[in-house]
Protein backbone atom coordinates (compact mmCIF):
# COMPACT_ATOMS: atom_id res chain seq x y z
CA UNK A 1 0.00 0.00 0.00
CA UNK A 2 1.33 3.41 -1.00
CA UNK A 3 2.07 5.37 2.17
CA UNK A 4 1.83 9.10 2.82
CA UNK A 5 5.18 10.90 2.35
CA UNK A 6 7.11 12.17 5.35
CA UNK A 7 6.71 15.80 4.29
CA UNK A 8 2.94 15.70 4.80
CA UNK A 9 3.35 14.67 8.43
CA UNK A 10 5.95 17.40 8.96
CA UNK A 11 3.65 20.05 7.44
CA UNK A 12 0.74 18.99 9.68
CA UNK A 13 3.10 19.08 12.66
CA UNK A 14 4.35 22.58 11.72
CA UNK A 15 0.78 23.89 11.39
CA UNK A 16 -0.19 22.43 14.78
CA UNK A 17 2.93 23.91 16.41
CA UNK A 18 2.10 27.34 14.98
CA UNK A 19 -1.49 27.11 16.23
CA UNK A 20 -0.13 26.31 19.69
CA UNK A 21 2.27 29.28 19.53
CA UNK A 22 -0.54 31.64 18.52
CA UNK A 23 -2.61 30.31 21.42
CA UNK A 24 0.18 30.98 23.92
CA UNK A 25 0.70 34.50 22.57
CA UNK A 26 -2.93 35.61 22.33
CA UNK A 27 -4.89 34.03 25.19
CA UNK A 28 -5.16 35.51 28.70
CA UNK A 29 -6.60 32.48 30.48
CA UNK A 30 -3.71 30.56 32.08
CA UNK A 31 -5.44 27.17 31.67
CA UNK A 32 -5.91 27.73 27.92
CA UNK A 33 -2.23 28.73 27.72
CA UNK A 34 -1.37 25.36 29.28
CA UNK A 35 -3.54 23.59 26.72
CA UNK A 36 -1.72 25.47 23.94
CA UNK A 37 1.60 24.27 25.35
CA UNK A 38 0.24 20.72 25.24
CA UNK A 39 -0.64 21.31 21.57
CA UNK A 40 2.96 22.35 20.84
CA UNK A 41 4.41 19.33 22.68
CA UNK A 42 2.06 17.01 20.77
CA UNK A 43 3.05 18.43 17.40
CA UNK A 44 6.69 17.71 18.22
CA UNK A 45 5.66 14.18 19.24
CA UNK A 46 4.11 13.72 15.80
CA UNK A 47 7.42 14.72 14.20
CA UNK A 48 9.30 12.27 16.43
CA UNK A 49 6.99 9.37 15.55
CA UNK A 50 7.06 10.21 11.82
CA UNK A 51 10.86 10.23 11.69
CA UNK A 52 10.99 7.08 13.80
CA UNK A 53 8.71 5.20 11.40
CA UNK A 54 10.45 6.45 8.26
CA UNK A 55 14.01 5.79 9.49
CA UNK A 56 13.29 2.50 11.28
CA UNK A 57 14.78 3.77 14.55
CA UNK A 58 13.04 3.24 17.88
CA UNK A 59 14.71 6.27 19.53
CA UNK A 60 12.00 8.63 18.27
CA UNK A 61 9.23 6.67 19.95
CA UNK A 62 11.24 6.40 23.18
CA UNK A 63 11.60 10.17 23.22
CA UNK A 64 7.83 10.51 22.78
CA UNK A 65 7.43 8.78 26.15
CA UNK A 66 9.91 11.14 27.78
CA UNK A 67 8.08 14.14 26.29
CA UNK A 68 4.80 12.76 27.64
CA UNK A 69 6.32 12.42 31.12
CA UNK A 70 7.64 16.00 30.99
CA UNK A 71 4.22 17.20 29.80
CA UNK A 72 2.50 15.41 32.68
CA UNK A 73 4.88 16.96 35.22
CA UNK A 74 4.50 20.39 33.63
CA UNK A 75 0.71 20.17 33.65
CA UNK A 76 0.69 19.13 37.31
CA UNK A 77 2.98 21.95 38.48
CA UNK A 78 1.33 24.51 36.21
CA UNK A 79 -2.19 23.72 37.38
CA UNK A 80 -1.02 23.85 41.00
CA UNK A 81 0.40 27.32 40.31
CA UNK A 82 -2.93 28.33 38.71
CA UNK A 83 -4.76 27.10 41.82
CA UNK A 84 -2.43 29.07 44.10
CA UNK A 85 -2.84 32.16 41.91
CA UNK A 86 -6.63 31.84 41.97
CA UNK A 87 -6.58 31.44 45.74
CA UNK A 88 -4.53 34.61 46.22
CA UNK A 89 -5.88 36.92 43.51
CA UNK A 90 -9.24 35.38 42.43
CA UNK A 91 -8.19 35.43 38.76
CA UNK A 92 -6.64 33.10 36.19
CA UNK A 93 -5.93 35.84 33.65
CA UNK A 94 -2.20 36.21 33.22
CA UNK A 95 -2.29 39.98 32.64
CA UNK A 96 -3.94 40.52 36.03
CA UNK A 97 -1.10 38.77 37.84
CA UNK A 98 1.17 41.80 37.64
CA UNK A 99 2.53 42.14 41.18
CA UNK A 100 6.10 41.70 39.96
CA UNK A 101 5.65 44.14 37.09
CA UNK A 102 7.48 47.42 37.60
CA UNK B 1 -4.75 7.36 -4.07
CA UNK B 2 -4.74 4.70 -1.44
CA UNK B 3 -6.80 4.28 1.70
CA UNK B 4 -3.93 5.62 3.85
CA UNK B 5 -4.10 8.98 2.07
CA UNK B 6 -7.81 9.15 2.81
CA UNK B 7 -7.34 8.42 6.52
CA UNK B 8 -4.40 10.81 6.74
CA UNK B 9 -6.42 13.64 5.16
CA UNK B 10 -9.46 13.12 7.40
CA UNK B 11 -7.39 12.79 10.59
CA UNK B 12 -5.11 15.73 9.93
CA UNK B 13 -7.94 18.08 8.90
CA UNK B 14 -9.91 17.16 12.03
CA UNK B 15 -6.76 17.55 14.18
CA UNK B 16 -6.04 21.03 12.83
CA UNK B 17 -9.70 22.07 13.12
CA UNK B 18 -9.96 20.93 16.73
CA UNK B 19 -6.65 22.67 17.54
CA UNK B 20 -8.09 25.92 16.17
CA UNK B 21 -11.26 25.42 18.24
CA UNK B 22 -9.03 24.86 21.29
CA UNK B 23 -7.27 28.19 21.05
CA UNK B 24 -10.19 30.22 19.65
CA UNK B 25 -13.04 29.18 21.95
CA UNK B 26 -14.08 31.66 24.64
CA UNK B 27 -15.29 28.90 26.94
CA UNK B 28 -12.43 26.96 28.62
CA UNK B 29 -14.50 23.78 28.96
CA UNK B 30 -15.19 23.77 25.22
CA UNK B 31 -11.50 24.19 24.44
CA UNK B 32 -10.65 21.34 26.84
CA UNK B 33 -13.04 18.99 25.06
CA UNK B 34 -11.75 20.09 21.64
CA UNK B 35 -8.25 19.27 22.91
CA UNK B 36 -9.39 15.77 23.97
CA UNK B 37 -10.79 15.26 20.44
CA UNK B 38 -7.46 16.52 19.06
CA UNK B 39 -5.57 13.89 21.09
CA UNK B 40 -7.76 11.13 19.66
CA UNK B 41 -7.07 12.37 16.12
CA UNK B 42 -3.32 12.42 16.84
CA UNK B 43 -3.56 8.82 18.09
CA UNK B 44 -5.12 7.95 14.72
CA UNK B 45 -2.24 9.66 12.93
CA UNK B 46 0.22 7.57 14.99
CA UNK B 47 -1.64 4.45 13.87
CA UNK B 48 -1.09 5.41 10.21
CA UNK B 49 2.64 5.42 11.09
CA UNK B 50 2.47 1.87 12.56
CA UNK B 51 3.15 3.23 16.06
CA UNK B 52 0.45 1.25 17.87
CA UNK B 53 1.85 1.46 21.40
CA UNK B 54 2.43 5.21 21.22
CA UNK B 55 -1.16 5.64 20.01
CA UNK B 56 -2.51 3.65 22.95
CA UNK B 57 -0.39 5.58 25.45
CA UNK B 58 -1.44 8.87 23.83
CA UNK B 59 -5.10 8.09 24.55
CA UNK B 60 -4.41 6.73 28.04
CA UNK B 61 -2.04 9.42 29.30
CA UNK B 62 -3.14 12.56 27.46
CA UNK B 63 -6.87 12.09 26.96
CA UNK B 64 -7.21 9.99 30.09
CA UNK B 65 -4.98 11.56 32.72
CA UNK B 66 -3.78 15.04 31.80
CA UNK B 67 -7.09 16.26 30.41
CA UNK B 68 -8.98 14.93 33.44
CA UNK B 69 -6.65 17.07 35.55
CA UNK B 70 -7.28 20.13 33.37
CA UNK B 71 -11.08 19.66 33.34
CA UNK B 72 -11.02 19.11 37.10
CA UNK B 73 -9.17 22.39 37.67
CA UNK B 74 -11.62 24.23 35.37
CA UNK B 75 -14.54 22.86 37.39
CA UNK B 76 -12.79 23.73 40.66
CA UNK B 77 -12.18 27.34 39.67
CA UNK B 78 -15.74 27.87 38.34
CA UNK B 79 -14.62 30.08 35.46
CA UNK B 80 -16.87 32.28 33.38
CA UNK B 81 -16.39 33.03 29.69
CA UNK B 82 -13.47 35.21 28.84
CA UNK B 83 -14.79 38.73 28.33
CA UNK B 84 -14.18 40.60 25.11
CA UNK B 85 -10.51 41.35 24.69
CA UNK B 86 -9.33 44.95 24.84
CA UNK B 87 -7.73 47.05 22.12
CA UNK B 88 -4.17 46.25 23.20
CA UNK B 89 -4.84 42.50 23.07
CA UNK B 90 -6.29 42.80 19.55
CA UNK B 91 -3.04 44.40 18.44
CA UNK B 92 -1.14 41.53 20.05
CA UNK B 93 -3.39 39.00 18.30
CA UNK B 94 -2.65 40.54 14.88
CA UNK B 95 1.08 40.43 15.59
CA UNK B 96 0.82 36.80 16.71
CA UNK B 97 -1.09 35.69 13.62
CA UNK B 98 1.36 37.42 11.26
CA UNK B 99 4.24 35.83 13.16
CA UNK B 100 2.54 32.44 12.93
CA UNK B 101 2.01 32.61 9.16
CA UNK B 102 5.64 33.65 8.58
CA UNK B 103 6.81 30.87 10.91
CA UNK B 104 4.77 28.22 9.09
CA UNK B 105 6.10 29.36 5.70
CA UNK B 106 9.66 29.19 7.01
CA UNK B 107 9.15 25.66 8.32
CA UNK B 108 7.48 24.58 5.06
CA UNK B 109 10.42 25.91 3.02
CA UNK B 110 12.91 24.05 5.21
CA UNK B 111 10.86 20.84 5.04
CA UNK B 112 10.85 20.67 1.25
CA UNK B 113 14.61 20.80 0.77
CA UNK B 114 15.79 17.43 -0.61
CA UNK B 115 16.57 15.06 2.24
CA UNK B 116 18.26 11.71 2.65
CA UNK B 117 15.30 10.16 4.46
CA UNK B 118 13.64 7.28 2.66
CA UNK B 119 10.32 8.13 1.05
CA UNK B 120 8.63 4.92 2.15
CA UNK B 121 7.87 3.62 5.61
CA UNK B 122 10.83 1.64 6.87
CA UNK B 123 10.19 -2.14 6.68
CA UNK B 124 11.05 -2.40 10.39
CA UNK B 125 8.43 0.20 11.36
CA UNK B 126 5.74 -2.41 12.08
CA UNK B 127 8.08 -4.24 14.43
CA UNK B 128 9.36 -1.21 16.35
CA UNK B 129 5.86 0.09 17.05
CA UNK B 130 5.00 -2.86 19.30
CA UNK B 131 5.05 -2.67 23.09
CA UNK B 132 7.56 -5.53 23.21
CA UNK B 133 10.21 -3.76 21.11
CA UNK B 134 9.75 -0.40 22.86
CA UNK B 135 9.82 -2.03 26.28
CA UNK B 136 13.05 -3.92 25.54
CA UNK B 137 14.70 -0.77 24.28
CA UNK B 138 13.39 1.36 27.18
CA UNK B 139 14.73 -1.04 29.82
CA UNK B 140 18.12 -1.64 28.20
CA UNK B 141 19.53 1.23 26.14
CA UNK B 142 17.47 3.99 27.76
CA UNK B 143 17.42 2.76 31.35
CA UNK B 144 19.17 5.78 32.92
CA UNK B 145 16.91 8.43 31.29
CA UNK B 146 13.92 6.28 32.27
CA UNK B 147 14.95 6.32 35.94
CA UNK B 148 15.64 10.06 35.80
CA UNK B 149 12.13 10.63 34.43
CA UNK B 150 10.83 8.71 37.45
CA UNK B 151 12.70 11.09 39.79
CA UNK B 152 11.29 14.05 37.84
CA UNK B 153 7.72 12.79 38.26
CA UNK B 154 8.24 12.28 42.00
CA UNK B 155 9.54 15.84 42.37
CA UNK B 156 6.59 17.12 40.28
CA UNK B 157 4.13 15.36 42.62
CA UNK B 158 5.80 16.80 45.73
CA UNK B 159 5.99 20.26 44.17
CA UNK B 160 2.31 20.20 43.18
CA UNK B 161 1.27 19.24 46.71
CA UNK B 162 3.44 21.96 48.26
CA UNK B 163 2.13 24.60 45.84
CA UNK B 164 -1.56 23.71 46.04
CA UNK B 165 -2.04 22.94 49.72
CA UNK B 166 -3.72 25.42 52.00
CA UNK B 167 -1.52 27.13 54.57
CA UNK B 168 -2.26 25.82 58.05
CA UNK B 169 -1.89 28.51 60.69
mmCIF file of C-alpha atoms in Angstrom:
data_model
loop_
_atom_site.group_PDB
_atom_site.id
_atom_site.type_symbol
_atom_site.label_atom_id
_atom_site.label_comp_id
_atom_site.label_asym_id
_atom_site.label_seq_id
_atom_site.Cartn_x
_atom_site.Cartn_y
_atom_site.Cartn_z
ATOM 1 C CA UNK A 1 0.000 0.000 0.000
ATOM 2 C CA UNK A 2 1.334 3.409 -1.004
ATOM 3 C CA UNK A 3 2.072 5.369 2.174
ATOM 4 C CA UNK A 4 1.830 9.098 2.819
ATOM 5 C CA UNK A 5 5.180 10.904 2.347
ATOM 6 C CA UNK A 6 7.108 12.169 5.346
ATOM 7 C CA UNK A 7 6.715 15.805 4.286
ATOM 8 C CA UNK A 8 2.945 15.699 4.799
ATOM 9 C CA UNK A 9 3.350 14.668 8.428
ATOM 10 C CA UNK A 10 5.948 17.403 8.964
ATOM 11 C CA UNK A 11 3.650 20.045 7.445
ATOM 12 C CA UNK A 12 0.743 18.995 9.684
ATOM 13 C CA UNK A 13 3.096 19.080 12.655
ATOM 14 C CA UNK A 14 4.346 22.580 11.724
ATOM 15 C CA UNK A 15 0.780 23.886 11.393
ATOM 16 C CA UNK A 16 -0.190 22.426 14.778
ATOM 17 C CA UNK A 17 2.933 23.905 16.407
ATOM 18 C CA UNK A 18 2.099 27.336 14.980
ATOM 19 C CA UNK A 19 -1.492 27.105 16.231
ATOM 20 C CA UNK A 20 -0.126 26.314 19.691
ATOM 21 C CA UNK A 21 2.266 29.281 19.529
ATOM 22 C CA UNK A 22 -0.543 31.638 18.516
ATOM 23 C CA UNK A 23 -2.611 30.309 21.416
ATOM 24 C CA UNK A 24 0.179 30.977 23.917
ATOM 25 C CA UNK A 25 0.703 34.501 22.569
ATOM 26 C CA UNK A 26 -2.933 35.613 22.332
ATOM 27 C CA UNK A 27 -4.891 34.026 25.191
ATOM 28 C CA UNK A 28 -5.158 35.507 28.699
ATOM 29 C CA UNK A 29 -6.605 32.482 30.482
ATOM 30 C CA UNK A 30 -3.714 30.560 32.082
ATOM 31 C CA UNK A 31 -5.439 27.170 31.670
ATOM 32 C CA UNK A 32 -5.908 27.728 27.923
ATOM 33 C CA UNK A 33 -2.233 28.731 27.722
ATOM 34 C CA UNK A 34 -1.370 25.356 29.280
ATOM 35 C CA UNK A 35 -3.542 23.591 26.718
ATOM 36 C CA UNK A 36 -1.722 25.466 23.937
ATOM 37 C CA UNK A 37 1.605 24.272 25.354
ATOM 38 C CA UNK A 38 0.243 20.718 25.240
ATOM 39 C CA UNK A 39 -0.641 21.312 21.567
ATOM 40 C CA UNK A 40 2.961 22.347 20.836
ATOM 41 C CA UNK A 41 4.408 19.329 22.676
ATOM 42 C CA UNK A 42 2.063 17.011 20.771
ATOM 43 C CA UNK A 43 3.048 18.434 17.399
ATOM 44 C CA UNK A 44 6.689 17.706 18.222
ATOM 45 C CA UNK A 45 5.661 14.178 19.240
ATOM 46 C CA UNK A 46 4.107 13.722 15.797
ATOM 47 C CA UNK A 47 7.417 14.725 14.204
ATOM 48 C CA UNK A 48 9.298 12.266 16.426
ATOM 49 C CA UNK A 49 6.989 9.370 15.546
ATOM 50 C CA UNK A 50 7.062 10.212 11.823
ATOM 51 C CA UNK A 51 10.864 10.235 11.691
ATOM 52 C CA UNK A 52 10.995 7.082 13.799
ATOM 53 C CA UNK A 53 8.712 5.204 11.399
ATOM 54 C CA UNK A 54 10.448 6.448 8.256
ATOM 55 C CA UNK A 55 14.006 5.794 9.491
ATOM 56 C CA UNK A 56 13.295 2.499 11.277
ATOM 57 C CA UNK A 57 14.783 3.773 14.553
ATOM 58 C CA UNK A 58 13.044 3.240 17.876
ATOM 59 C CA UNK A 59 14.707 6.271 19.525
ATOM 60 C CA UNK A 60 12.000 8.629 18.269
ATOM 61 C CA UNK A 61 9.232 6.666 19.951
ATOM 62 C CA UNK A 62 11.244 6.404 23.177
ATOM 63 C CA UNK A 63 11.597 10.174 23.215
ATOM 64 C CA UNK A 64 7.827 10.509 22.784
ATOM 65 C CA UNK A 65 7.434 8.785 26.147
ATOM 66 C CA UNK A 66 9.914 11.144 27.778
ATOM 67 C CA UNK A 67 8.084 14.142 26.295
ATOM 68 C CA UNK A 68 4.799 12.757 27.637
ATOM 69 C CA UNK A 69 6.318 12.416 31.120
ATOM 70 C CA UNK A 70 7.644 15.999 30.991
ATOM 71 C CA UNK A 71 4.216 17.199 29.796
ATOM 72 C CA UNK A 72 2.504 15.407 32.679
ATOM 73 C CA UNK A 73 4.877 16.959 35.218
ATOM 74 C CA UNK A 74 4.504 20.393 33.629
ATOM 75 C CA UNK A 75 0.707 20.171 33.646
ATOM 76 C CA UNK A 76 0.695 19.133 37.311
ATOM 77 C CA UNK A 77 2.981 21.947 38.475
ATOM 78 C CA UNK A 78 1.328 24.510 36.208
ATOM 79 C CA UNK A 79 -2.192 23.722 37.377
ATOM 80 C CA UNK A 80 -1.015 23.847 41.001
ATOM 81 C CA UNK A 81 0.396 27.321 40.305
ATOM 82 C CA UNK A 82 -2.927 28.327 38.709
ATOM 83 C CA UNK A 83 -4.756 27.097 41.823
ATOM 84 C CA UNK A 84 -2.428 29.072 44.100
ATOM 85 C CA UNK A 85 -2.840 32.161 41.905
ATOM 86 C CA UNK A 86 -6.631 31.843 41.971
ATOM 87 C CA UNK A 87 -6.585 31.441 45.739
ATOM 88 C CA UNK A 88 -4.529 34.607 46.216
ATOM 89 C CA UNK A 89 -5.876 36.917 43.507
ATOM 90 C CA UNK A 90 -9.237 35.383 42.431
ATOM 91 C CA UNK A 91 -8.191 35.430 38.762
ATOM 92 C CA UNK A 92 -6.637 33.104 36.189
ATOM 93 C CA UNK A 93 -5.930 35.841 33.650
ATOM 94 C CA UNK A 94 -2.197 36.207 33.217
ATOM 95 C CA UNK A 95 -2.287 39.983 32.639
ATOM 96 C CA UNK A 96 -3.944 40.515 36.025
ATOM 97 C CA UNK A 97 -1.096 38.770 37.837
ATOM 98 C CA UNK A 98 1.170 41.804 37.641
ATOM 99 C CA UNK A 99 2.532 42.141 41.184
ATOM 100 C CA UNK A 100 6.097 41.696 39.962
ATOM 101 C CA UNK A 101 5.648 44.138 37.090
ATOM 102 C CA UNK A 102 7.481 47.418 37.596
ATOM 103 C CA UNK B 1 -4.749 7.364 -4.072
ATOM 104 C CA UNK B 2 -4.741 4.698 -1.443
ATOM 105 C CA UNK B 3 -6.795 4.279 1.703
ATOM 106 C CA UNK B 4 -3.927 5.618 3.853
ATOM 107 C CA UNK B 5 -4.097 8.984 2.075
ATOM 108 C CA UNK B 6 -7.814 9.149 2.806
ATOM 109 C CA UNK B 7 -7.340 8.417 6.520
ATOM 110 C CA UNK B 8 -4.401 10.810 6.744
ATOM 111 C CA UNK B 9 -6.420 13.638 5.159
ATOM 112 C CA UNK B 10 -9.456 13.122 7.403
ATOM 113 C CA UNK B 11 -7.393 12.787 10.585
ATOM 114 C CA UNK B 12 -5.107 15.733 9.927
ATOM 115 C CA UNK B 13 -7.941 18.082 8.901
ATOM 116 C CA UNK B 14 -9.905 17.159 12.032
ATOM 117 C CA UNK B 15 -6.759 17.550 14.180
ATOM 118 C CA UNK B 16 -6.040 21.033 12.827
ATOM 119 C CA UNK B 17 -9.702 22.073 13.115
ATOM 120 C CA UNK B 18 -9.956 20.927 16.729
ATOM 121 C CA UNK B 19 -6.653 22.668 17.544
ATOM 122 C CA UNK B 20 -8.089 25.924 16.169
ATOM 123 C CA UNK B 21 -11.257 25.422 18.243
ATOM 124 C CA UNK B 22 -9.032 24.856 21.291
ATOM 125 C CA UNK B 23 -7.272 28.193 21.050
ATOM 126 C CA UNK B 24 -10.191 30.221 19.654
ATOM 127 C CA UNK B 25 -13.039 29.175 21.948
ATOM 128 C CA UNK B 26 -14.076 31.660 24.640
ATOM 129 C CA UNK B 27 -15.294 28.898 26.937
ATOM 130 C CA UNK B 28 -12.430 26.962 28.624
ATOM 131 C CA UNK B 29 -14.502 23.775 28.962
ATOM 132 C CA UNK B 30 -15.195 23.772 25.217
ATOM 133 C CA UNK B 31 -11.500 24.193 24.439
ATOM 134 C CA UNK B 32 -10.653 21.339 26.838
ATOM 135 C CA UNK B 33 -13.044 18.992 25.056
ATOM 136 C CA UNK B 34 -11.751 20.092 21.641
ATOM 137 C CA UNK B 35 -8.253 19.265 22.905
ATOM 138 C CA UNK B 36 -9.389 15.768 23.972
ATOM 139 C CA UNK B 37 -10.789 15.255 20.444
ATOM 140 C CA UNK B 38 -7.457 16.521 19.059
ATOM 141 C CA UNK B 39 -5.567 13.894 21.089
ATOM 142 C CA UNK B 40 -7.759 11.133 19.660
ATOM 143 C CA UNK B 41 -7.074 12.374 16.116
ATOM 144 C CA UNK B 42 -3.324 12.417 16.836
ATOM 145 C CA UNK B 43 -3.561 8.821 18.085
ATOM 146 C CA UNK B 44 -5.118 7.949 14.723
ATOM 147 C CA UNK B 45 -2.237 9.657 12.935
ATOM 148 C CA UNK B 46 0.217 7.573 14.993
ATOM 149 C CA UNK B 47 -1.639 4.449 13.866
ATOM 150 C CA UNK B 48 -1.092 5.405 10.211
ATOM 151 C CA UNK B 49 2.640 5.424 11.085
ATOM 152 C CA UNK B 50 2.467 1.870 12.558
ATOM 153 C CA UNK B 51 3.147 3.226 16.061
ATOM 154 C CA UNK B 52 0.449 1.254 17.869
ATOM 155 C CA UNK B 53 1.852 1.459 21.404
ATOM 156 C CA UNK B 54 2.435 5.214 21.218
ATOM 157 C CA UNK B 55 -1.158 5.636 20.008
ATOM 158 C CA UNK B 56 -2.513 3.652 22.950
ATOM 159 C CA UNK B 57 -0.389 5.581 25.451
ATOM 160 C CA UNK B 58 -1.442 8.866 23.830
ATOM 161 C CA UNK B 59 -5.101 8.091 24.548
ATOM 162 C CA UNK B 60 -4.414 6.727 28.042
ATOM 163 C CA UNK B 61 -2.040 9.420 29.297
ATOM 164 C CA UNK B 62 -3.143 12.563 27.463
ATOM 165 C CA UNK B 63 -6.875 12.092 26.960
ATOM 166 C CA UNK B 64 -7.210 9.988 30.087
ATOM 167 C CA UNK B 65 -4.979 11.558 32.721
ATOM 168 C CA UNK B 66 -3.781 15.042 31.799
ATOM 169 C CA UNK B 67 -7.093 16.263 30.409
ATOM 170 C CA UNK B 68 -8.982 14.930 33.442
ATOM 171 C CA UNK B 69 -6.650 17.065 35.554
ATOM 172 C CA UNK B 70 -7.279 20.130 33.372
ATOM 173 C CA UNK B 71 -11.075 19.663 33.339
ATOM 174 C CA UNK B 72 -11.024 19.115 37.100
ATOM 175 C CA UNK B 73 -9.165 22.391 37.673
ATOM 176 C CA UNK B 74 -11.617 24.229 35.371
ATOM 177 C CA UNK B 75 -14.539 22.857 37.385
ATOM 178 C CA UNK B 76 -12.792 23.729 40.659
ATOM 179 C CA UNK B 77 -12.183 27.343 39.668
ATOM 180 C CA UNK B 78 -15.743 27.875 38.339
ATOM 181 C CA UNK B 79 -14.622 30.085 35.460
ATOM 182 C CA UNK B 80 -16.872 32.281 33.378
ATOM 183 C CA UNK B 81 -16.391 33.027 29.693
ATOM 184 C CA UNK B 82 -13.470 35.213 28.844
ATOM 185 C CA UNK B 83 -14.794 38.727 28.335
ATOM 186 C CA UNK B 84 -14.178 40.601 25.115
ATOM 187 C CA UNK B 85 -10.507 41.351 24.686
ATOM 188 C CA UNK B 86 -9.332 44.949 24.843
ATOM 189 C CA UNK B 87 -7.729 47.055 22.123
ATOM 190 C CA UNK B 88 -4.170 46.250 23.195
ATOM 191 C CA UNK B 89 -4.842 42.497 23.074
ATOM 192 C CA UNK B 90 -6.286 42.801 19.555
ATOM 193 C CA UNK B 91 -3.041 44.401 18.441
ATOM 194 C CA UNK B 92 -1.139 41.535 20.053
ATOM 195 C CA UNK B 93 -3.394 39.001 18.300
ATOM 196 C CA UNK B 94 -2.654 40.540 14.885
ATOM 197 C CA UNK B 95 1.082 40.429 15.589
ATOM 198 C CA UNK B 96 0.818 36.800 16.713
ATOM 199 C CA UNK B 97 -1.093 35.694 13.615
ATOM 200 C CA UNK B 98 1.365 37.422 11.261
ATOM 201 C CA UNK B 99 4.243 35.827 13.158
ATOM 202 C CA UNK B 100 2.536 32.443 12.929
ATOM 203 C CA UNK B 101 2.015 32.615 9.164
ATOM 204 C CA UNK B 102 5.637 33.654 8.582
ATOM 205 C CA UNK B 103 6.814 30.874 10.911
ATOM 206 C CA UNK B 104 4.768 28.217 9.091
ATOM 207 C CA UNK B 105 6.101 29.355 5.704
ATOM 208 C CA UNK B 106 9.656 29.194 7.009
ATOM 209 C CA UNK B 107 9.153 25.661 8.321
ATOM 210 C CA UNK B 108 7.484 24.582 5.065
ATOM 211 C CA UNK B 109 10.421 25.906 3.021
ATOM 212 C CA UNK B 110 12.906 24.054 5.209
ATOM 213 C CA UNK B 111 10.855 20.836 5.039
ATOM 214 C CA UNK B 112 10.847 20.672 1.248
ATOM 215 C CA UNK B 113 14.609 20.797 0.770
ATOM 216 C CA UNK B 114 15.792 17.429 -0.612
ATOM 217 C CA UNK B 115 16.567 15.056 2.243
ATOM 218 C CA UNK B 116 18.262 11.708 2.649
ATOM 219 C CA UNK B 117 15.299 10.158 4.462
ATOM 220 C CA UNK B 118 13.637 7.278 2.660
ATOM 221 C CA UNK B 119 10.318 8.133 1.050
ATOM 222 C CA UNK B 120 8.626 4.917 2.150
ATOM 223 C CA UNK B 121 7.868 3.617 5.610
ATOM 224 C CA UNK B 122 10.831 1.638 6.869
ATOM 225 C CA UNK B 123 10.185 -2.136 6.682
ATOM 226 C CA UNK B 124 11.052 -2.401 10.394
ATOM 227 C CA UNK B 125 8.432 0.196 11.361
ATOM 228 C CA UNK B 126 5.741 -2.411 12.078
ATOM 229 C CA UNK B 127 8.080 -4.241 14.434
ATOM 230 C CA UNK B 128 9.359 -1.209 16.351
ATOM 231 C CA UNK B 129 5.859 0.087 17.051
ATOM 232 C CA UNK B 130 5.004 -2.865 19.296
ATOM 233 C CA UNK B 131 5.053 -2.670 23.086
ATOM 234 C CA UNK B 132 7.565 -5.531 23.209
ATOM 235 C CA UNK B 133 10.206 -3.759 21.112
ATOM 236 C CA UNK B 134 9.749 -0.404 22.857
ATOM 237 C CA UNK B 135 9.824 -2.030 26.277
ATOM 238 C CA UNK B 136 13.045 -3.916 25.541
ATOM 239 C CA UNK B 137 14.703 -0.771 24.284
ATOM 240 C CA UNK B 138 13.386 1.360 27.182
ATOM 241 C CA UNK B 139 14.725 -1.043 29.825
ATOM 242 C CA UNK B 140 18.120 -1.645 28.201
ATOM 243 C CA UNK B 141 19.532 1.229 26.138
ATOM 244 C CA UNK B 142 17.468 3.991 27.761
ATOM 245 C CA UNK B 143 17.422 2.763 31.354
ATOM 246 C CA UNK B 144 19.171 5.782 32.916
ATOM 247 C CA UNK B 145 16.911 8.429 31.295
ATOM 248 C CA UNK B 146 13.923 6.277 32.267
ATOM 249 C CA UNK B 147 14.947 6.319 35.937
ATOM 250 C CA UNK B 148 15.642 10.061 35.803
ATOM 251 C CA UNK B 149 12.126 10.635 34.435
ATOM 252 C CA UNK B 150 10.832 8.714 37.450
ATOM 253 C CA UNK B 151 12.702 11.085 39.791
ATOM 254 C CA UNK B 152 11.289 14.049 37.840
ATOM 255 C CA UNK B 153 7.723 12.789 38.256
ATOM 256 C CA UNK B 154 8.236 12.278 42.005
ATOM 257 C CA UNK B 155 9.536 15.839 42.373
ATOM 258 C CA UNK B 156 6.590 17.118 40.283
ATOM 259 C CA UNK B 157 4.132 15.364 42.616
ATOM 260 C CA UNK B 158 5.800 16.798 45.730
ATOM 261 C CA UNK B 159 5.986 20.265 44.167
ATOM 262 C CA UNK B 160 2.305 20.198 43.179
ATOM 263 C CA UNK B 161 1.267 19.241 46.711
ATOM 264 C CA UNK B 162 3.439 21.960 48.265
ATOM 265 C CA UNK B 163 2.125 24.596 45.841
ATOM 266 C CA UNK B 164 -1.562 23.712 46.038
ATOM 267 C CA UNK B 165 -2.040 22.937 49.717
ATOM 268 C CA UNK B 166 -3.722 25.422 51.997
ATOM 269 C CA UNK B 167 -1.516 27.125 54.568
ATOM 270 C CA UNK B 168 -2.261 25.817 58.046
ATOM 271 C CA UNK B 169 -1.890 28.512 60.688
#
